[in-house]
Structure formats: structure tokens, C-alpha cells
């Protein structure tokens, strides 16, 4: 059976259901918390960056358009890391384009023969 990586099984839940809609959201949240704990930025710096990204998206949104806050969280995290010199946004954009144009193949067939015998 192929694992369902989009499943929310194992994600934190509150009374209304999963706190995160997908595993990547939990990972993005955890990365921001860990980077802050490790001293790469302060939580007030993070709040200011994230709030600015939200305000920008809300100003550009059309009436009734859904705003996906964890997508904004990810964008804010990338922006914060670039401001701190921890990532290069041009390299990140290039990597995004590469993955978009050359998606990884996740369907691997099981092989019963060994690749090599030593």
C-alpha cells in the first residue's frame, strides 16, 4: 500500500479537527518556531513579517477570495530567511521552477531482485 502523504492522520487536532490542513503546514510552522528558538530572528520580527505579508495579500484579494494563511506563512518565512541572509530567493525560485518543470517521480515499483550482490 502506498502511504497517503496528504493524510491528516497524526496531525495535532483541536475540538474542530486537525489544526493543520496538511503535513506541510505543520512543517512550515515548526520551521518558523525552531528558527526563532535558534536565534535566527525574534518572534516580534516574525510577527511583523507575517503580518505584513497577510496585509499585502488581503489588500490584493478579490471580494470573497479565500486567503490561505499557511501559504502566506511559507512566503513570509522565505522572506524572513532572505532578509537574514539565510537563503537566496533567486536560488529558491530556480529550485521551485525546476521542481515544477521536473516533478519527482514518487511511484516506485518494488523489485524482488537485488541491484547488486557483493
Tab-separated table of C-alpha atoms in Angstrom:
chain	number	residue	atom	x	y	z
A	1	UNK	CA	0.000	0.000	0.000
A	2	UNK	CA	1.316	3.457	-0.926
A	3	UNK	CA	1.240	5.907	2.002
A	4	UNK	CA	-1.097	8.881	1.679
A	5	UNK	CA	1.147	11.855	2.378
A	6	UNK	CA	-1.833	14.209	2.146
A	7	UNK	CA	-3.497	12.483	5.077
A	8	UNK	CA	-4.025	14.457	8.248
A	9	UNK	CA	-3.609	11.377	10.447
A	10	UNK	CA	-1.160	12.185	13.212
A	11	UNK	CA	-1.520	15.954	12.890
A	12	UNK	CA	-2.425	17.898	16.025
A	13	UNK	CA	-6.172	18.307	16.488
A	14	UNK	CA	-8.455	20.556	18.460
A	15	UNK	CA	-12.209	20.261	19.061
A	16	UNK	CA	-12.900	21.262	15.446
A	17	UNK	CA	-10.490	18.805	13.817
A	18	UNK	CA	-6.909	18.991	12.544
A	19	UNK	CA	-5.082	22.194	13.444
A	20	UNK	CA	-3.200	21.968	10.144
A	21	UNK	CA	-4.878	21.116	6.835
A	22	UNK	CA	-1.814	19.279	5.510
A	23	UNK	CA	1.520	17.971	6.812
A	24	UNK	CA	3.490	20.698	5.000
A	25	UNK	CA	1.643	23.332	7.060
A	26	UNK	CA	2.791	21.692	10.293
A	27	UNK	CA	6.343	21.526	8.925
A	28	UNK	CA	6.308	25.225	7.966
A	29	UNK	CA	5.004	26.148	11.418
A	30	UNK	CA	7.650	24.023	13.133
A	31	UNK	CA	10.432	25.505	10.992
A	32	UNK	CA	9.493	29.060	11.969
A	33	UNK	CA	9.341	28.158	15.654
A	34	UNK	CA	12.677	26.296	15.538
A	35	UNK	CA	14.452	29.057	13.612
A	36	UNK	CA	13.213	31.561	16.183
A	37	UNK	CA	14.284	29.331	19.081
A	38	UNK	CA	17.726	29.005	17.483
A	39	UNK	CA	18.081	32.803	17.398
A	40	UNK	CA	17.845	33.431	13.654
A	41	UNK	CA	15.099	36.003	14.292
A	42	UNK	CA	12.950	37.155	17.175
A	43	UNK	CA	9.279	36.313	17.483
A	44	UNK	CA	8.307	40.022	17.226
A	45	UNK	CA	10.316	40.203	13.962
A	46	UNK	CA	8.428	37.142	12.734
A	47	UNK	CA	5.044	38.585	13.713
A	48	UNK	CA	5.843	41.840	11.877
A	49	UNK	CA	6.950	39.981	8.733
A	50	UNK	CA	3.968	37.612	8.728
A	51	UNK	CA	1.523	40.441	9.465
A	52	UNK	CA	2.918	42.484	6.565
A	53	UNK	CA	2.511	39.510	4.204
A	54	UNK	CA	-1.084	38.974	5.364
A	55	UNK	CA	-1.904	42.674	4.906
A	56	UNK	CA	-0.435	42.594	1.397
A	57	UNK	CA	-2.448	39.515	0.410
A	58	UNK	CA	-5.658	40.886	1.940
A	59	UNK	CA	-5.206	44.180	0.059
A	60	UNK	CA	-4.747	42.304	-3.233
A	61	UNK	CA	-7.529	39.731	-2.670
A	62	UNK	CA	-10.779	39.942	-4.587
A	63	UNK	CA	-14.040	40.027	-2.597
A	64	UNK	CA	-14.923	36.512	-1.459
A	65	UNK	CA	-11.489	35.141	-2.340
A	66	UNK	CA	-10.143	32.625	0.159
A	67	UNK	CA	-6.864	33.575	1.748
A	68	UNK	CA	-4.670	30.572	2.530
A	69	UNK	CA	-2.795	31.631	5.632
A	70	UNK	CA	-0.215	28.848	5.630
A	71	UNK	CA	0.753	29.672	2.053
A	72	UNK	CA	1.306	33.223	3.308
A	73	UNK	CA	3.172	31.785	6.324
A	74	UNK	CA	5.519	29.970	3.934
A	75	UNK	CA	6.050	33.114	1.840
A	76	UNK	CA	6.751	35.150	4.991
A	77	UNK	CA	9.217	32.519	6.193
A	78	UNK	CA	11.054	32.644	2.868
A	79	UNK	CA	11.096	36.445	3.031
A	80	UNK	CA	12.389	36.465	6.619
A	81	UNK	CA	15.136	33.966	5.820
A	82	UNK	CA	16.183	36.019	2.790
A	83	UNK	CA	16.276	39.213	4.896
A	84	UNK	CA	18.545	37.430	7.364
A	85	UNK	CA	20.816	36.144	4.585
A	86	UNK	CA	19.988	32.502	5.287
A	87	UNK	CA	18.581	31.743	1.835
A	88	UNK	CA	18.908	33.220	-1.638
A	89	UNK	CA	15.464	33.864	-3.143
A	90	UNK	CA	16.809	33.609	-6.704
A	91	UNK	CA	18.152	30.120	-5.991
A	92	UNK	CA	14.882	29.214	-4.276
A	93	UNK	CA	12.863	30.459	-7.269
A	94	UNK	CA	15.115	28.454	-9.591
A	95	UNK	CA	14.537	25.341	-7.460
A	96	UNK	CA	10.756	25.904	-7.493
A	97	UNK	CA	10.820	26.232	-11.288
A	98	UNK	CA	12.940	23.099	-11.625
A	99	UNK	CA	10.574	21.066	-9.432
A	100	UNK	CA	7.557	22.443	-11.288
A	101	UNK	CA	9.071	21.524	-14.660
A	102	UNK	CA	10.587	18.214	-13.486
A	103	UNK	CA	8.323	16.788	-10.794
A	104	UNK	CA	9.866	13.944	-8.826
A	105	UNK	CA	8.547	10.500	-9.613
A	106	UNK	CA	7.034	9.095	-6.448
A	107	UNK	CA	5.674	5.888	-7.923
A	108	UNK	CA	8.390	3.338	-7.381
A	109	UNK	CA	7.791	-0.263	-8.314
A	110	UNK	CA	9.052	-2.848	-5.869
A	111	UNK	CA	11.840	-5.022	-7.255
A	112	UNK	CA	12.376	-8.501	-5.939
A	113	UNK	CA	15.855	-8.886	-7.439
A	114	UNK	CA	18.872	-7.327	-5.740
A	115	UNK	CA	20.531	-4.450	-7.549
A	116	UNK	CA	23.983	-5.870	-6.829
A	117	UNK	CA	25.448	-8.779	-4.938
A	118	UNK	CA	28.730	-8.174	-3.170
